[in-house]
CSV table of C-alpha atoms in Angstrom, one decimal:
chain,number,residue,atom,x,y,z
A,1322,UNK,CA,97.4,71.0,91.0
A,1323,UNK,CA,94.9,74.0,91.8
A,1324,UNK,CA,92.1,75.3,89.5
A,1325,UNK,CA,90.3,78.7,89.9
A,1326,UNK,CA,87.7,80.8,88.3
A,1327,UNK,CA,87.9,84.5,88.0
A,1328,UNK,CA,84.6,86.0,87.1
A,1329,UNK,CA,85.6,89.5,85.4
A,1330,UNK,CA,82.2,89.9,83.7
A,1331,UNK,CA,81.6,93.6,83.6
A,1332,UNK,CA,84.6,94.7,84.2
A,1333,UNK,CA,86.0,97.7,82.6
A,1334,UNK,CA,88.7,98.4,85.4
A,1335,UNK,CA,90.8,97.1,86.3
A,1336,UNK,CA,89.6,94.8,83.7
A,1337,UNK,CA,89.8,91.0,83.0
A,1338,UNK,CA,93.7,91.2,82.0
A,1339,UNK,CA,94.5,92.8,85.1
A,1340,UNK,CA,92.4,90.5,87.3
A,1341,UNK,CA,94.0,87.7,85.6
A,1342,UNK,CA,97.6,88.8,85.9
A,1343,UNK,CA,97.0,89.7,89.7
A,1344,UNK,CA,95.5,86.2,90.2
A,1345,UNK,CA,98.3,84.5,88.5
A,1346,UNK,CA,100.7,85.8,91.1
A,1347,UNK,CA,98.9,84.2,93.9
A,1348,UNK,CA,99.2,80.6,91.8
A,1349,UNK,CA,101.6,77.6,92.0
A,1350,UNK,CA,103.2,76.5,88.8
A,1351,UNK,CA,101.0,74.0,87.1
A,1352,UNK,CA,97.8,75.9,88.3
A,1353,UNK,CA,95.2,76.5,85.8
A,1354,UNK,CA,92.9,79.7,85.9
A,1355,UNK,CA,89.5,80.0,84.5
A,1356,UNK,CA,88.8,83.7,83.0
A,1357,UNK,CA,85.4,84.8,82.5
A,1358,UNK,CA,85.2,87.9,80.6
A,1359,UNK,CA,82.6,89.8,78.7
A,1360,UNK,CA,85.2,92.1,77.0
A,1361,UNK,CA,85.7,90.8,73.4
A,1362,UNK,CA,89.4,92.2,73.5
A,1363,UNK,CA,90.5,89.3,76.4
A,1364,UNK,CA,90.5,87.0,73.4
A,1365,UNK,CA,93.0,88.8,71.8
A,1366,UNK,CA,94.8,90.5,74.8
A,1367,UNK,CA,94.9,87.6,77.1
A,1368,UNK,CA,97.1,85.3,74.8
A,1369,UNK,CA,99.4,88.0,74.0
A,1370,UNK,CA,100.4,88.7,77.6
A,1371,UNK,CA,100.5,84.9,78.4
A,1372,UNK,CA,102.9,84.1,75.2
A,1373,UNK,CA,105.3,87.1,76.3
A,1374,UNK,CA,105.5,86.4,79.8
A,1375,UNK,CA,105.8,82.2,79.0
A,1376,UNK,CA,102.9,81.1,80.5
A,1377,UNK,CA,100.7,78.5,78.8
A,1378,UNK,CA,96.9,79.1,77.0
A,1379,UNK,CA,95.0,75.8,77.8
A,1380,UNK,CA,91.5,76.9,75.8
A,1381,UNK,CA,89.3,79.7,74.6
A,1382,UNK,CA,85.7,79.4,73.9
A,1383,UNK,CA,82.5,81.9,73.9
A,1384,UNK,CA,79.6,80.6,75.3
A,1385,UNK,CA,75.5,81.2,74.3
A,1386,UNK,CA,75.4,84.4,76.1
A,1387,UNK,CA,78.5,85.7,74.7
A,1388,UNK,CA,81.1,85.4,78.0
A,1389,UNK,CA,84.7,84.2,76.9
A,1390,UNK,CA,86.0,81.2,79.1
A,1391,UNK,CA,89.7,81.7,78.8
A,1392,UNK,CA,91.9,79.3,80.6
A,1393,UNK,CA,95.4,79.8,81.3
A,1394,UNK,CA,98.2,77.4,83.0
A,1395,UNK,CA,100.7,78.9,85.0
A,1396,UNK,CA,104.1,78.0,83.8
A,1397,UNK,CA,106.7,79.6,85.6
B,486,UNK,CA,69.2,94.9,115.7
B,487,UNK,CA,72.8,95.3,116.5
B,488,UNK,CA,74.9,96.6,113.5
B,489,UNK,CA,78.4,96.3,113.9
B,490,UNK,CA,81.2,98.2,111.4
B,491,UNK,CA,84.3,97.0,111.3
B,492,UNK,CA,86.7,99.5,109.9
B,493,UNK,CA,86.3,103.6,109.6
B,494,UNK,CA,87.7,104.5,106.2
B,495,UNK,CA,85.6,105.6,103.7
B,496,UNK,CA,83.3,102.8,103.2
B,497,UNK,CA,82.4,102.0,106.9
B,498,UNK,CA,82.3,105.7,107.8
B,499,UNK,CA,79.5,106.5,104.8
B,500,UNK,CA,77.5,103.4,105.4
B,501,UNK,CA,77.4,103.9,109.3
B,502,UNK,CA,76.2,107.8,108.6
B,503,UNK,CA,73.8,107.2,106.1
B,504,UNK,CA,72.5,104.4,108.4
B,505,UNK,CA,71.9,106.5,111.3
B,506,UNK,CA,70.1,109.4,109.4
B,507,UNK,CA,68.0,106.6,108.0
B,508,UNK,CA,67.3,104.7,111.2
B,509,UNK,CA,67.3,107.6,113.5
B,510,UNK,CA,63.8,106.4,115.3
B,511,UNK,CA,64.5,103.0,115.7
B,512,UNK,CA,68.2,104.2,117.5
B,513,UNK,CA,66.4,106.3,119.7
B,514,UNK,CA,63.9,103.7,120.4
B,515,UNK,CA,66.5,101.0,121.1
B,516,UNK,CA,65.5,98.6,118.0
B,517,UNK,CA,68.4,99.1,116.5
B,518,UNK,CA,72.1,100.2,117.5
B,519,UNK,CA,75.1,100.9,115.2
B,520,UNK,CA,78.8,100.2,116.6
B,521,UNK,CA,81.9,101.1,114.8
B,522,UNK,CA,85.4,99.3,115.6
B,523,UNK,CA,88.3,101.0,114.2
B,524,UNK,CA,92.3,100.4,114.4
B,525,UNK,CA,92.5,104.4,114.5
B,526,UNK,CA,91.1,107.4,116.0
B,527,UNK,CA,91.9,109.3,112.5
B,528,UNK,CA,90.4,109.3,109.3
B,529,UNK,CA,92.3,110.4,106.4
B,530,UNK,CA,91.3,111.7,103.0
B,531,UNK,CA,93.6,109.4,100.9
B,532,UNK,CA,93.5,110.9,97.4
B,533,UNK,CA,94.7,114.2,98.8
B,534,UNK,CA,98.3,112.2,99.1
B,535,UNK,CA,98.7,113.3,95.8
B,536,UNK,CA,99.0,116.5,96.2
B,537,UNK,CA,101.2,116.0,99.1
B,538,UNK,CA,103.8,114.6,96.7
B,539,UNK,CA,103.9,117.2,94.5
B,540,UNK,CA,104.0,120.1,97.4
B,541,UNK,CA,100.6,121.3,97.1
B,542,UNK,CA,99.1,120.2,100.3
B,543,UNK,CA,100.3,119.1,103.7
B,544,UNK,CA,99.4,115.4,105.6
B,545,UNK,CA,97.4,117.2,108.3
B,546,UNK,CA,95.1,119.1,105.8
B,547,UNK,CA,93.7,115.7,104.9
B,548,UNK,CA,92.7,114.2,108.7
B,549,UNK,CA,90.1,114.6,111.1
B,550,UNK,CA,89.1,113.1,114.3
B,551,UNK,CA,87.0,110.1,113.2
B,552,UNK,CA,84.5,110.5,116.2
B,553,UNK,CA,83.8,113.8,114.7
B,554,UNK,CA,82.7,112.5,111.4
B,555,UNK,CA,80.1,110.0,113.2
B,556,UNK,CA,76.2,110.8,113.6
B,557,UNK,CA,75.2,111.4,117.4
B,558,UNK,CA,74.3,107.6,118.5
B,559,UNK,CA,77.0,105.8,116.5
B,560,UNK,CA,78.9,104.3,119.2
B,561,UNK,CA,82.8,104.4,118.5
B,562,UNK,CA,85.9,102.6,119.7
B,563,UNK,CA,89.1,102.3,118.8
B,564,UNK,CA,90.0,98.9,119.1
B,565,UNK,CA,91.0,96.7,116.2
B,566,UNK,CA,89.4,93.3,115.6
B,567,UNK,CA,91.7,90.3,115.7
B,568,UNK,CA,89.0,87.6,115.5
B,569,UNK,CA,86.0,86.9,112.9
B,570,UNK,CA,83.9,84.4,114.7
B,571,UNK,CA,81.1,84.5,111.8
B,572,UNK,CA,79.6,81.2,112.6
B,573,UNK,CA,79.1,82.1,116.3
B,574,UNK,CA,78.0,86.1,115.2
B,575,UNK,CA,80.8,88.2,117.1
B,576,UNK,CA,84.7,89.4,116.9
B,577,UNK,CA,86.9,89.7,119.4
B,578,UNK,CA,89.5,93.0,119.5
B,579,UNK,CA,92.7,93.6,120.6
B,580,UNK,CA,91.6,94.7,123.9
B,581,UNK,CA,90.1,91.5,124.4
B,582,UNK,CA,86.6,92.7,124.2
B,583,UNK,CA,83.9,90.9,122.3
B,584,UNK,CA,81.4,92.5,120.5
B,585,UNK,CA,78.5,90.6,119.1
B,586,UNK,CA,76.0,91.2,116.3
B,587,UNK,CA,73.1,90.4,114.2
B,588,UNK,CA,74.7,92.3,110.8
B,589,UNK,CA,78.3,93.0,110.4
B,590,UNK,CA,80.1,95.2,107.7
B,591,UNK,CA,83.4,94.7,107.1
B,592,UNK,CA,85.2,97.6,105.4
B,593,UNK,CA,88.9,97.0,106.2
B,594,UNK,CA,90.2,98.6,103.4
B,595,UNK,CA,93.8,97.7,101.6
B,596,UNK,CA,97.5,98.5,102.2
B,597,UNK,CA,100.3,99.1,99.4
B,598,UNK,CA,103.0,96.6,99.5
B,599,UNK,CA,105.8,97.4,98.0
B,600,UNK,CA,107.8,95.1,99.9
B,601,UNK,CA,106.1,92.5,98.0
B,602,UNK,CA,108.6,93.7,94.7
B,603,UNK,CA,112.2,92.9,95.6
B,604,UNK,CA,114.1,95.9,95.8
B,605,UNK,CA,110.8,98.2,95.1
B,606,UNK,CA,110.5,99.5,98.7
B,607,UNK,CA,114.2,100.8,99.1
B,608,UNK,CA,114.4,102.2,95.9
B,609,UNK,CA,111.0,103.9,95.1
B,610,UNK,CA,108.7,106.4,96.0
B,611,UNK,CA,105.1,106.4,96.3
B,612,UNK,CA,102.0,108.3,97.5
B,613,UNK,CA,100.3,105.7,99.5
B,614,UNK,CA,101.0,106.9,103.0
B,615,UNK,CA,101.6,110.5,104.6
B,616,UNK,CA,105.1,109.4,105.1
B,617,UNK,CA,106.0,108.3,101.8
B,618,UNK,CA,104.3,111.1,99.9
B,619,UNK,CA,106.3,113.6,102.1
B,620,UNK,CA,109.4,111.3,101.0
B,621,UNK,CA,108.1,111.7,97.1
B,622,UNK,CA,107.9,115.5,97.3
B,623,UNK,CA,111.3,115.8,98.9
B,624,UNK,CA,112.9,113.5,96.3
B,625,UNK,CA,111.1,115.3,93.6
B,626,UNK,CA,112.1,118.5,94.6
B,627,UNK,CA,115.7,117.9,94.5
B,628,UNK,CA,115.6,116.0,91.0
B,629,UNK,CA,117.9,117.9,88.8
B,630,UNK,CA,117.2,115.9,85.8
B,631,UNK,CA,117.6,112.2,84.6
B,632,UNK,CA,115.2,109.9,83.6
B,633,UNK,CA,111.9,109.4,85.8
B,634,UNK,CA,110.4,106.3,85.7
B,635,UNK,CA,106.7,105.4,86.4
B,636,UNK,CA,106.2,101.6,87.3
B,637,UNK,CA,102.7,99.7,88.4
B,638,UNK,CA,101.9,97.0,90.5
B,639,UNK,CA,98.9,94.5,90.4
B,640,UNK,CA,96.3,95.0,92.1
B,641,UNK,CA,96.3,98.4,93.1
B,642,UNK,CA,94.2,101.3,94.6
B,643,UNK,CA,93.1,104.0,92.6
B,644,UNK,CA,93.1,103.0,89.1
B,645,UNK,CA,93.9,106.7,87.8
B,646,UNK,CA,97.1,107.2,89.8
B,647,UNK,CA,99.5,106.2,87.6
B,648,UNK,CA,98.3,108.8,85.0
B,649,UNK,CA,97.8,111.4,87.5
B,650,UNK,CA,101.5,111.3,88.8
B,651,UNK,CA,102.7,111.3,85.4
B,652,UNK,CA,100.8,114.7,84.3
B,653,UNK,CA,101.4,116.2,87.8
B,654,UNK,CA,104.8,115.2,87.9
B,655,UNK,CA,105.4,116.6,84.1
B,656,UNK,CA,104.1,119.9,85.2
B,657,UNK,CA,106.2,120.1,88.5
B,658,UNK,CA,109.3,119.6,86.3
B,659,UNK,CA,108.1,122.0,83.5
B,660,UNK,CA,107.3,124.9,86.1
B,661,UNK,CA,111.2,124.3,87.6
B,662,UNK,CA,112.5,124.3,83.9
B,663,UNK,CA,114.2,121.0,84.0
B,664,UNK,CA,111.7,119.7,81.0
B,665,UNK,CA,115.0,119.6,78.6
B,666,UNK,CA,116.8,117.6,81.1
B,667,UNK,CA,114.0,115.3,82.1
B,668,UNK,CA,112.8,112.3,80.4
B,669,UNK,CA,109.3,110.4,81.5
B,670,UNK,CA,109.0,106.6,80.8
B,671,UNK,CA,105.9,105.5,82.0
B,672,UNK,CA,105.1,101.7,82.2
B,673,UNK,CA,101.7,99.7,82.3
B,674,UNK,CA,101.0,96.3,83.2
B,675,UNK,CA,98.6,95.5,80.1
B,676,UNK,CA,98.9,96.2,76.3
B,677,UNK,CA,97.7,99.9,76.5
B,678,UNK,CA,98.7,102.7,78.7
B,679,UNK,CA,95.2,102.5,81.0
B,680,UNK,CA,93.1,99.7,81.9
B,681,UNK,CA,89.8,101.7,80.7
B,682,UNK,CA,90.1,101.5,76.9
B,683,UNK,CA,88.7,105.0,76.5
B,684,UNK,CA,90.7,106.6,79.1
B,685,UNK,CA,93.6,104.8,77.4
B,686,UNK,CA,92.5,106.7,73.9
B,687,UNK,CA,92.6,109.8,75.9
B,688,UNK,CA,95.7,109.5,77.5
B,689,UNK,CA,98.2,108.2,74.6
B,690,UNK,CA,98.1,111.2,72.4
B,691,UNK,CA,98.6,113.5,75.7
B,692,UNK,CA,101.7,111.6,76.1
B,693,UNK,CA,102.8,111.8,72.7
B,694,UNK,CA,102.1,115.6,72.7
B,695,UNK,CA,104.2,115.9,76.0
B,696,UNK,CA,106.9,113.5,74.7
B,697,UNK,CA,106.3,111.1,77.7
B,698,UNK,CA,107.4,107.7,76.7
B,699,UNK,CA,105.6,104.4,77.1
B,700,UNK,CA,106.1,101.1,77.4
B,701,UNK,CA,103.5,98.6,78.0
B,702,UNK,CA,102.6,94.9,78.8
B,703,UNK,CA,105.2,95.8,81.4
B,704,UNK,CA,105.1,93.9,85.0
B,705,UNK,CA,107.6,94.7,87.8
B,706,UNK,CA,109.4,91.7,88.6
B,707,UNK,CA,112.4,93.2,90.7
B,708,UNK,CA,114.4,96.5,91.0
B,709,UNK,CA,117.9,96.4,91.1
B,710,UNK,CA,118.9,99.2,93.2
B,711,UNK,CA,122.6,98.9,92.4
B,712,UNK,CA,122.4,99.4,88.6
B,713,UNK,CA,119.0,101.4,89.0
B,714,UNK,CA,117.1,99.0,86.7
B,715,UNK,CA,113.3,97.8,86.9
B,716,UNK,CA,113.1,94.5,85.4
B,717,UNK,CA,109.8,93.2,84.1
B,718,UNK,CA,107.9,89.8,84.1
B,719,UNK,CA,108.1,90.3,80.0
B,720,UNK,CA,112.0,90.1,80.2
B,721,UNK,CA,112.6,94.2,79.6
B,722,UNK,CA,114.8,96.2,81.6
B,723,UNK,CA,114.3,100.1,82.3
B,724,UNK,CA,116.9,102.4,84.1
B,725,UNK,CA,115.6,105.1,86.1
B,726,UNK,CA,117.1,108.2,88.0
B,727,UNK,CA,113.5,108.6,90.2
B,728,UNK,CA,111.5,105.4,90.4
B,729,UNK,CA,108.1,106.5,91.1
B,730,UNK,CA,106.0,103.2,92.3
B,731,UNK,CA,102.2,102.4,92.2
B,732,UNK,CA,102.9,99.1,94.4
B,733,UNK,CA,100.9,96.3,94.4
B,734,UNK,CA,98.3,96.2,97.1
B,735,UNK,CA,96.9,93.3,99.6
B,736,UNK,CA,93.9,93.6,101.6
B,737,UNK,CA,94.1,93.6,105.5
B,738,UNK,CA,96.2,90.8,107.5
B,739,UNK,CA,93.4,90.3,109.9
B,740,UNK,CA,91.4,89.3,107.0
B,741,UNK,CA,93.7,86.8,105.5
B,742,UNK,CA,94.7,85.4,109.1
B,743,UNK,CA,90.9,84.7,109.8
B,744,UNK,CA,90.8,83.0,106.5
B,745,UNK,CA,88.0,85.3,105.4
B,746,UNK,CA,89.7,85.7,101.6
B,747,UNK,CA,92.7,85.1,99.8
B,748,UNK,CA,95.4,88.3,100.0
B,749,UNK,CA,92.9,89.7,102.4
B,750,UNK,CA,89.9,90.6,99.7
B,751,UNK,CA,86.7,88.5,100.8
B,752,UNK,CA,84.7,86.7,98.1
B,753,UNK,CA,81.8,89.5,97.7
B,754,UNK,CA,78.2,89.3,95.5
B,755,UNK,CA,78.7,91.8,93.0
B,756,UNK,CA,75.2,92.8,93.6
B,757,UNK,CA,74.2,92.3,97.0
B,758,UNK,CA,77.4,92.9,98.6
B,759,UNK,CA,77.0,90.0,101.1
B,760,UNK,CA,79.9,87.7,101.7
B,761,UNK,CA,79.6,84.6,99.4
B,762,UNK,CA,79.4,81.5,101.4
B,763,UNK,CA,77.7,79.8,104.4
B,764,UNK,CA,78.2,82.4,106.8
B,765,UNK,CA,77.8,85.5,104.3
B,766,UNK,CA,74.0,86.1,104.8
B,767,UNK,CA,74.3,88.6,107.7
B,768,UNK,CA,78.0,89.5,106.4
B,769,UNK,CA,78.2,92.7,103.7
B,770,UNK,CA,81.6,93.8,102.9
B,771,UNK,CA,82.6,97.4,101.3
B,772,UNK,CA,85.4,99.0,99.6
B,773,UNK,CA,88.5,97.7,98.8
B,774,UNK,CA,87.9,94.8,100.9
B,775,UNK,CA,85.9,92.5,98.3
B,776,UNK,CA,87.3,90.7,95.4
B,777,UNK,CA,85.0,92.4,93.2
B,778,UNK,CA,86.4,93.0,89.5
B,779,UNK,CA,85.9,96.8,90.0
B,780,UNK,CA,88.2,99.7,91.0
B,781,UNK,CA,90.1,99.7,94.3
B,782,UNK,CA,88.8,103.3,95.0
B,783,UNK,CA,86.6,105.5,97.2
B,784,UNK,CA,84.1,106.4,95.0
B,785,UNK,CA,83.5,102.4,94.7
B,786,UNK,CA,83.1,102.6,98.8
B,787,UNK,CA,81.1,105.3,98.6
B,788,UNK,CA,78.5,104.3,96.5
B,789,UNK,CA,78.8,100.7,97.9
B,790,UNK,CA,78.1,102.3,101.1
B,791,UNK,CA,75.1,104.1,99.9
B,792,UNK,CA,73.3,101.1,98.7
B,793,UNK,CA,74.3,99.0,101.5
B,794,UNK,CA,72.6,101.5,104.3
B,795,UNK,CA,69.6,101.7,102.0
B,796,UNK,CA,69.4,98.0,102.2
B,797,UNK,CA,70.1,97.5,105.8
B,798,UNK,CA,67.7,100.6,106.8
B,799,UNK,CA,65.0,98.7,104.6
B,800,UNK,CA,65.7,95.6,106.5
B,801,UNK,CA,65.4,97.1,109.7
B,802,UNK,CA,62.0,99.0,108.6
B,803,UNK,CA,60.5,96.2,106.3
B,804,UNK,CA,62.8,92.9,106.7
B,805,UNK,CA,63.7,93.1,103.5
B,806,UNK,CA,66.7,94.8,101.4
B,807,UNK,CA,65.8,97.3,98.1
B,808,UNK,CA,68.6,97.7,96.1
B,809,UNK,CA,71.3,95.9,94.2
B,810,UNK,CA,74.9,97.8,93.7
B,811,UNK,CA,75.2,98.2,89.8
B,812,UNK,CA,78.9,98.3,90.3
B,813,UNK,CA,79.1,102.4,89.8
B,814,UNK,CA,82.4,104.2,90.3
B,815,UNK,CA,83.2,108.0,89.2
B,816,UNK,CA,86.7,108.8,89.2
B,817,UNK,CA,88.3,112.1,88.8
B,818,UNK,CA,91.4,112.1,86.6
B,819,UNK,CA,94.0,115.0,87.3
B,820,UNK,CA,95.7,115.6,84.3
B,821,UNK,CA,98.4,118.1,85.5
B,822,UNK,CA,98.3,120.9,87.7
B,823,UNK,CA,95.2,122.9,86.7
B,824,UNK,CA,93.3,120.6,84.4
B,825,UNK,CA,91.1,117.4,85.2
B,826,UNK,CA,88.7,115.0,83.3
B,827,UNK,CA,86.6,112.0,85.0
B,828,UNK,CA,85.6,108.3,84.7
B,829,UNK,CA,82.1,107.3,85.2
B,830,UNK,CA,81.1,103.7,84.6
B,831,UNK,CA,79.2,100.6,85.8
B,832,UNK,CA,79.1,96.6,85.2
B,833,UNK,CA,77.1,97.3,82.2
B,834,UNK,CA,78.5,100.9,80.8
B,835,UNK,CA,82.0,101.8,79.9
B,836,UNK,CA,83.3,105.6,80.7
B,837,UNK,CA,83.3,108.4,78.1
B,838,UNK,CA,85.9,110.6,79.5
B,839,UNK,CA,86.1,114.0,77.8
B,840,UNK,CA,88.6,116.2,77.3
B,841,UNK,CA,90.5,117.6,80.4
B,842,UNK,CA,89.0,121.3,81.4
B,843,UNK,CA,90.0,124.0,84.2
B,844,UNK,CA,86.7,123.8,85.3
B,845,UNK,CA,86.7,119.9,86.3
B,846,UNK,CA,90.0,120.4,87.8
B,847,UNK,CA,88.3,123.3,90.0
B,848,UNK,CA,85.4,120.8,91.1
B,849,UNK,CA,88.3,118.4,92.0
B,850,UNK,CA,89.8,121.0,94.2
B,851,UNK,CA,86.4,122.1,95.6
B,852,UNK,CA,85.7,118.1,96.3
B,853,UNK,CA,88.7,117.6,98.2
B,854,UNK,CA,87.2,119.9,100.8
B,855,UNK,CA,83.6,118.6,100.3
B,856,UNK,CA,84.8,115.0,101.0
B,857,UNK,CA,84.1,115.3,104.5
B,858,UNK,CA,80.6,116.1,104.0
B,859,UNK,CA,80.6,112.9,101.7
B,860,UNK,CA,82.2,110.9,104.7
B,861,UNK,CA,79.1,112.3,107.1
B,862,UNK,CA,76.9,111.0,104.3
B,863,UNK,CA,75.5,114.3,103.3
B,864,UNK,CA,77.1,114.5,99.8
């Protein structure tokens, strides 16, 4: 299963969630993606979308510099 | 230094012209040379297609001969690149001709791919080519009432277009006295009506005031043309009478075929604009072709091109670059036929859009004509 990182730090437009959605289209079921985001809203809106579509949240944490690391697995 | 520019769109043209003006002396004395390769002899002002779709411009107004826009001394060939040999510092064109370089700038742009969503291409209109914009106008002008659905794919070029087509169509339908027979239904991929939070905060009340309905967290999965419905990844269905699409985009096929980047987007350093990887030292990427998490928009290409040109000129003259791209983007937002606002932002600062005004719209209309000065590197 492949892993990829999407660096969406400092992205206001299209923004971290849109970057995540775009990237997930190119992934295979079972692949994981780690999203880097400096937008605090990502910790809320990414899980909201992931659950609504039926993918899987793997992990969310914030590093000492304030960057959110949000890991998602493509489930369908 | 042999500088090769691949792509004659906004990024490539603005870069080449800015650079040519800065290294005029070095070009004259043979110390530097700029060559541009393009797939077309035409340069198109793509933001103008919105006005074609609304019957407010014709396609020919948006086109100039590419060669007429270039500074004297820039060598121009209509001969698309088919093979990039970055390790050997050369490209091979469709004609078979090989061009060697010391520095290459790749600015090949992006393309709308409605065919990537089942049923979308044959059942929707969009304003991403001249032909599609003309068809859009035809269907809009023949519209007699019903439900107009706006649907948005990812990623897409011009982040303001979903809002702009919605507001523009509202005024179009209003002027034809069809508002009472028409329902507008706007869909958007994330949990608000625009990716920029401050733009969404402005646009949602505008929608409410106009009675434009909206559904967020809606990502197109397929279009059922037989039953005139759009189905979303999130499980909902929306019926339409006229389907207006912002199709998903990809970079150019030649980028993918040469293994330079998935989906045609080249991994790019966000500050230096150099391609990432072992051969990126003498490769600059501009505009839609980058994989940067910023707007795919003409203004992005414009500001990147200015930064890159200043850097390349500095390298030619002093051996070192002088600037770092700060993520600057400036987008007009047409809020109907006679009002507009704008969003300006960079990697550090979000936009703070103001209420739309007639004067910003007037400036946008003026800029549509002034663009040719921008392409020439003058504005």
